[in-house]
Amino acid sequence: MSKIKPSKGAPYARIMGVGGYRPTRVVPNEVILETIDSSDEWIRSRSGIATRHWASDEETVAAMSIEASGKAIADAGITPEQIGGVIVSTVSHFKQTPAIATEIADKIGAGKPAAFDISAGCAGFGYALTLAKGMVVEGSAEYVLVIGVERLSDLTDLEDRATAFLFGDGAGAVIVGPSDEPKIGPTVWGSEGDKSETIKQTESWEAYRKGTPDKFPAITQEGQAVFRWAVFEMAKVAKEALDAAGLSPDDLDVFIPHQANMRIIDSMVKTLKLPEHVTVARDVETTGNTSAASIPLAMERLLATGEAKSGDTALVIGFGAGLVYAATVVTLP
């Protein structure tokens, strides 16, 4: 018999509060058209994007995260000192070490929590949420701060007609804490590394250091391949997450997919046969694709505008570079 004392965590976990931060600069499609041969109509028809936010020098990954975190902490009704874990999902923090989570934890006054970064692209929020749930239920932290944050304008090639209009900046954060009822469902997640070339960084940092490319590395993608994968394969994953939670589309109040592209969102809604009463997040129109930040930012906006309300049942799914994905059903805070 094991001599190890069992963990004493909560029976379940829930999202207790949410916060978001969008940079002050709003960038319309007209600015993008200065560097690519396209049109506002083409961009809107292909992506649904009209504007996006780009960060200033002062709106760093840490600064945006701190702003979003403060709102999430206040929304959850806890103090920073109660936070036992900080998880940051990002692909645009350019220091290999230390993790930006440690700086954020210190600057929000969280004391000495476990703090680490993860890199899971546009599925990063789902990955981090799952880890946070495990920490709360296992008992290693009572409250965990989960942050999705990106400055994708730093990784955008403004001359790449396929991607120049897609990306935006921002941060979204949630507090995960204990619950007496299951309010974060089982996660359906995974990866398909054989498709890793469909979304990737153009050059490695090593190649850039050696001076091989003459341009700063950027994110590029094979648009049609990604579209087909997201629409058909991710609809299956979304259905699996509903099945794992013991729910059907009729049980949903809200659908919050990764805000990659309006056509992908609309096609997933159709493939899943979501009822008309389900509110669908379409934050991509004014925020663009913010990768790991897109789901919490969309969640925060739906709650702020009243399109969704506390206690609603929401299906969230993230998918992107890797290719990786994560889907789960949550109760909104």
Short mmCIF file of N, CA and C in Angstrom, two decimals, residues 25-122:
data_model
loop_
_atom_site.label_atom_id
_atom_site.label_comp_id
_atom_site.label_asym_id
_atom_site.label_seq_id
_atom_site.Cartn_x
_atom_site.Cartn_y
_atom_site.Cartn_z
N ARG A 25 -4.92 50.96 -30.32
CA ARG A 25 -4.90 51.25 -31.76
C ARG A 25 -5.79 50.27 -32.52
N VAL A 26 -6.76 50.81 -33.22
CA VAL A 26 -7.64 50.01 -34.07
C VAL A 26 -7.16 50.16 -35.52
N VAL A 27 -6.94 49.03 -36.17
CA VAL A 27 -6.38 49.04 -37.53
C VAL A 27 -7.41 48.52 -38.52
N PRO A 28 -7.95 49.39 -39.38
CA PRO A 28 -8.92 48.96 -40.39
C PRO A 28 -8.23 48.27 -41.56
N ASN A 29 -9.03 47.63 -42.40
CA ASN A 29 -8.47 46.94 -43.56
C ASN A 29 -7.71 47.88 -44.49
N GLU A 30 -8.11 49.15 -44.52
CA GLU A 30 -7.45 50.11 -45.41
C GLU A 30 -5.94 50.19 -45.14
N VAL A 31 -5.56 50.03 -43.88
CA VAL A 31 -4.12 50.06 -43.55
C VAL A 31 -3.42 48.83 -44.13
N ILE A 32 -4.07 47.68 -44.06
CA ILE A 32 -3.48 46.45 -44.60
C ILE A 32 -3.30 46.57 -46.11
N LEU A 33 -4.24 47.25 -46.76
CA LEU A 33 -4.22 47.37 -48.22
C LEU A 33 -3.07 48.23 -48.73
N GLU A 34 -2.38 48.91 -47.80
CA GLU A 34 -1.22 49.71 -48.20
C GLU A 34 -0.04 48.83 -48.62
N THR A 35 -0.05 47.56 -48.19
CA THR A 35 1.11 46.69 -48.45
C THR A 35 0.77 45.43 -49.23
N ILE A 36 -0.53 45.15 -49.47
CA ILE A 36 -0.90 43.99 -50.29
C ILE A 36 -1.89 44.42 -51.37
N ASP A 37 -1.89 43.67 -52.47
CA ASP A 37 -2.81 43.94 -53.58
C ASP A 37 -4.11 43.19 -53.29
N SER A 38 -5.06 43.88 -52.71
CA SER A 38 -6.33 43.25 -52.35
C SER A 38 -7.39 44.33 -52.25
N SER A 39 -8.49 44.03 -51.56
CA SER A 39 -9.55 45.01 -51.38
C SER A 39 -10.24 44.74 -50.05
N ASP A 40 -10.91 45.76 -49.54
CA ASP A 40 -11.68 45.58 -48.31
C ASP A 40 -12.73 44.50 -48.47
N GLU A 41 -13.39 44.50 -49.63
CA GLU A 41 -14.43 43.50 -49.90
C GLU A 41 -13.85 42.09 -49.89
N TRP A 42 -12.67 41.90 -50.49
CA TRP A 42 -12.03 40.58 -50.54
C TRP A 42 -11.69 40.11 -49.14
N ILE A 43 -11.10 40.97 -48.31
CA ILE A 43 -10.72 40.60 -46.95
C ILE A 43 -11.95 40.22 -46.13
N ARG A 44 -12.99 41.02 -46.23
CA ARG A 44 -14.21 40.73 -45.47
C ARG A 44 -14.86 39.43 -45.93
N SER A 45 -14.89 39.20 -47.23
CA SER A 45 -15.55 37.99 -47.75
C SER A 45 -14.76 36.74 -47.40
N ARG A 46 -13.43 36.82 -47.34
CA ARG A 46 -12.61 35.65 -47.05
C ARG A 46 -12.46 35.38 -45.56
N SER A 47 -12.54 36.44 -44.74
CA SER A 47 -12.24 36.26 -43.31
C SER A 47 -13.31 36.81 -42.38
N GLY A 48 -14.09 37.77 -42.86
CA GLY A 48 -15.05 38.43 -41.98
C GLY A 48 -14.44 39.53 -41.14
N ILE A 49 -13.16 39.82 -41.35
CA ILE A 49 -12.45 40.80 -40.53
C ILE A 49 -12.57 42.20 -41.13
N ALA A 50 -12.98 43.14 -40.29
CA ALA A 50 -13.05 44.54 -40.70
C ALA A 50 -11.95 45.36 -40.05
N THR A 51 -11.66 45.06 -38.79
CA THR A 51 -10.61 45.76 -38.04
C THR A 51 -9.91 44.77 -37.12
N ARG A 52 -8.75 45.19 -36.63
CA ARG A 52 -8.02 44.43 -35.63
C ARG A 52 -7.27 45.44 -34.76
N HIS A 53 -6.77 44.99 -33.61
CA HIS A 53 -6.02 45.86 -32.71
C HIS A 53 -4.54 45.50 -32.77
N TRP A 54 -3.69 46.53 -32.88
CA TRP A 54 -2.24 46.31 -32.85
C TRP A 54 -1.65 47.05 -31.66
N ALA A 55 -0.75 46.39 -30.97
CA ALA A 55 -0.17 46.92 -29.75
C ALA A 55 0.91 47.97 -30.03
N SER A 56 0.99 48.93 -29.13
CA SER A 56 2.08 49.91 -29.16
C SER A 56 3.29 49.32 -28.45
N ASP A 57 4.40 50.06 -28.44
CA ASP A 57 5.59 49.59 -27.75
C ASP A 57 5.33 49.36 -26.27
N GLU A 58 4.45 50.19 -25.69
CA GLU A 58 4.15 50.07 -24.27
C GLU A 58 3.21 48.90 -23.96
N GLU A 59 2.44 48.48 -24.95
CA GLU A 59 1.48 47.38 -24.74
C GLU A 59 2.18 46.04 -25.01
N THR A 60 3.06 45.70 -24.10
CA THR A 60 3.84 44.47 -24.21
C THR A 60 2.98 43.26 -23.86
N VAL A 61 3.53 42.08 -24.08
CA VAL A 61 2.84 40.84 -23.69
C VAL A 61 2.53 40.88 -22.20
N ALA A 62 3.49 41.32 -21.39
CA ALA A 62 3.28 41.39 -19.94
C ALA A 62 2.25 42.45 -19.58
N ALA A 63 2.36 43.63 -20.17
CA ALA A 63 1.45 44.73 -19.84
C ALA A 63 0.01 44.39 -20.18
N MET A 64 -0.23 43.82 -21.35
CA MET A 64 -1.59 43.44 -21.73
C MET A 64 -2.13 42.35 -20.80
N SER A 65 -1.27 41.41 -20.45
CA SER A 65 -1.67 40.31 -19.57
C SER A 65 -2.05 40.83 -18.18
N ILE A 66 -1.29 41.77 -17.68
CA ILE A 66 -1.55 42.34 -16.36
C ILE A 66 -2.90 43.05 -16.34
N GLU A 67 -3.21 43.79 -17.40
CA GLU A 67 -4.49 44.47 -17.49
C GLU A 67 -5.65 43.47 -17.51
N ALA A 68 -5.54 42.45 -18.33
CA ALA A 68 -6.60 41.45 -18.43
C ALA A 68 -6.73 40.67 -17.12
N SER A 69 -5.61 40.38 -16.49
CA SER A 69 -5.62 39.62 -15.24
C SER A 69 -6.30 40.38 -14.12
N GLY A 70 -6.03 41.69 -14.04
CA GLY A 70 -6.66 42.50 -13.01
C GLY A 70 -8.17 42.47 -13.11
N LYS A 71 -8.68 42.51 -14.34
CA LYS A 71 -10.13 42.46 -14.54
C LYS A 71 -10.69 41.09 -14.15
N ALA A 72 -9.97 40.02 -14.51
CA ALA A 72 -10.44 38.68 -14.19
C ALA A 72 -10.44 38.44 -12.67
N ILE A 73 -9.42 38.93 -11.99
CA ILE A 73 -9.33 38.77 -10.54
C ILE A 73 -10.48 39.51 -9.86
N ALA A 74 -10.75 40.73 -10.31
CA ALA A 74 -11.85 41.50 -9.74
C ALA A 74 -13.19 40.83 -10.03
N ASP A 75 -13.33 40.31 -11.24
CA ASP A 75 -14.58 39.65 -11.62
C ASP A 75 -14.81 38.39 -10.78
N ALA A 76 -13.73 37.70 -10.42
CA ALA A 76 -13.84 36.47 -9.62
C ALA A 76 -14.06 36.75 -8.14
N GLY A 77 -13.78 37.99 -7.71
CA GLY A 77 -13.97 38.34 -6.31
C GLY A 77 -12.94 37.76 -5.38
N ILE A 78 -11.71 37.57 -5.89
CA ILE A 78 -10.63 37.09 -5.04
C ILE A 78 -9.53 38.13 -5.00
N THR A 79 -8.48 37.87 -4.25
CA THR A 79 -7.32 38.76 -4.20
C THR A 79 -6.15 38.09 -4.91
N PRO A 80 -5.20 38.86 -5.42
CA PRO A 80 -4.04 38.26 -6.09
C PRO A 80 -3.28 37.28 -5.21
N GLU A 81 -3.26 37.55 -3.90
CA GLU A 81 -2.52 36.68 -2.98
C GLU A 81 -3.09 35.26 -2.92
N GLN A 82 -4.34 35.09 -3.32
CA GLN A 82 -4.97 33.77 -3.28
C GLN A 82 -4.61 32.89 -4.48
N ILE A 83 -3.98 33.48 -5.48
CA ILE A 83 -3.65 32.74 -6.70
C ILE A 83 -2.47 31.81 -6.45
N GLY A 84 -2.68 30.53 -6.73
CA GLY A 84 -1.62 29.54 -6.52
C GLY A 84 -0.95 29.08 -7.79
N GLY A 85 -1.44 29.54 -8.94
CA GLY A 85 -0.84 29.15 -10.20
C GLY A 85 -1.12 30.18 -11.28
N VAL A 86 -0.14 30.42 -12.14
CA VAL A 86 -0.30 31.33 -13.28
C VAL A 86 0.19 30.59 -14.52
N ILE A 87 -0.71 30.41 -15.48
CA ILE A 87 -0.36 29.73 -16.73
C ILE A 87 -0.59 30.71 -17.88
N VAL A 88 0.43 30.93 -18.68
CA VAL A 88 0.33 31.85 -19.81
C VAL A 88 0.52 31.07 -21.11
N SER A 89 -0.44 31.18 -22.00
CA SER A 89 -0.31 30.60 -23.33
C SER A 89 0.00 31.70 -24.32
N THR A 90 1.14 31.57 -25.01
CA THR A 90 1.54 32.58 -25.98
C THR A 90 2.59 32.01 -26.92
N VAL A 91 2.62 32.53 -28.14
CA VAL A 91 3.70 32.20 -29.08
C VAL A 91 4.49 33.45 -29.43
N SER A 92 4.15 34.58 -28.79
CA SER A 92 4.77 35.84 -29.19
C SER A 92 5.51 36.55 -28.06
N HIS A 93 5.92 35.77 -27.04
CA HIS A 93 6.86 36.29 -26.03
C HIS A 93 8.24 35.87 -26.50
N PHE A 94 9.08 36.85 -26.85
CA PHE A 94 10.31 36.54 -27.56
C PHE A 94 11.53 36.23 -26.69
N LYS A 95 11.33 36.09 -25.39
CA LYS A 95 12.42 35.62 -24.54
C LYS A 95 12.23 34.14 -24.27
N GLN A 96 13.25 33.37 -24.59
CA GLN A 96 13.16 31.93 -24.36
C GLN A 96 12.99 31.63 -22.87
N THR A 97 13.67 32.41 -22.05
CA THR A 97 13.57 32.24 -20.60
C THR A 97 13.92 33.54 -19.93
N PRO A 98 13.36 33.91 -18.78
CA PRO A 98 12.39 33.13 -18.02
C PRO A 98 10.99 33.23 -18.61
N ALA A 99 10.10 32.37 -18.11
CA ALA A 99 8.70 32.41 -18.54
C ALA A 99 8.10 33.77 -18.19
N ILE A 100 7.31 34.32 -19.10
CA ILE A 100 6.66 35.61 -18.83
C ILE A 100 5.67 35.48 -17.67
N ALA A 101 5.19 34.26 -17.42
CA ALA A 101 4.24 34.04 -16.31
C ALA A 101 4.83 34.46 -14.98
N THR A 102 6.13 34.30 -14.81
CA THR A 102 6.75 34.66 -13.53
C THR A 102 6.73 36.17 -13.31
N GLU A 103 6.99 36.93 -14.38
CA GLU A 103 6.94 38.40 -14.30
C GLU A 103 5.52 38.87 -14.01
N ILE A 104 4.56 38.28 -14.70
CA ILE A 104 3.16 38.67 -14.50
C ILE A 104 2.72 38.37 -13.07
N ALA A 105 3.06 37.19 -12.58
CA ALA A 105 2.69 36.81 -11.22
C ALA A 105 3.22 37.80 -10.20
N ASP A 106 4.46 38.23 -10.40
CA ASP A 106 5.08 39.18 -9.47
C ASP A 106 4.39 40.54 -9.55
N LYS A 107 4.11 41.00 -10.76
CA LYS A 107 3.59 42.36 -10.91
C LYS A 107 2.11 42.49 -10.52
N ILE A 108 1.38 41.39 -10.49
CA ILE A 108 0.00 41.48 -10.02
C ILE A 108 -0.09 41.23 -8.52
N GLY A 109 1.06 40.92 -7.88
CA GLY A 109 1.07 40.71 -6.44
C GLY A 109 0.58 39.34 -6.01
N ALA A 110 0.86 38.33 -6.84
CA ALA A 110 0.35 36.99 -6.55
C ALA A 110 1.19 36.21 -5.55
N GLY A 111 2.27 36.77 -5.07
CA GLY A 111 3.09 36.04 -4.10
C GLY A 111 4.06 35.11 -4.80
N LYS A 112 4.00 33.82 -4.48
CA LYS A 112 4.93 32.85 -5.04
C LYS A 112 4.18 31.66 -5.67
N PRO A 113 3.33 31.91 -6.64
CA PRO A 113 2.58 30.81 -7.25
C PRO A 113 3.44 30.01 -8.22
N ALA A 114 3.00 28.79 -8.55
CA ALA A 114 3.58 28.10 -9.70
C ALA A 114 3.30 28.97 -10.92
N ALA A 115 4.29 29.16 -11.78
CA ALA A 115 4.11 30.06 -12.92
C ALA A 115 4.90 29.52 -14.11
N PHE A 116 4.21 29.34 -15.23
CA PHE A 116 4.89 28.80 -16.40
C PHE A 116 4.13 29.16 -17.67
N ASP A 117 4.84 29.11 -18.80
CA ASP A 117 4.26 29.38 -20.11
C ASP A 117 4.04 28.07 -20.86
N ILE A 118 3.07 28.08 -21.77
CA ILE A 118 2.91 26.96 -22.69
C ILE A 118 2.80 27.51 -24.11
N SER A 119 3.15 26.66 -25.08
CA SER A 119 3.05 27.04 -26.48
C SER A 119 2.17 26.02 -27.18
N ALA A 120 0.91 26.38 -27.39
CA ALA A 120 -0.01 25.48 -28.08
C ALA A 120 -0.84 26.27 -29.09
N GLY A 121 -0.28 27.37 -29.57
CA GLY A 121 -0.93 28.14 -30.61
C GLY A 121 -2.35 28.54 -30.27
N CYS A 122 -3.23 28.41 -31.23
CA CYS A 122 -4.61 28.86 -31.07
C CYS A 122 -5.43 27.93 -30.18
#
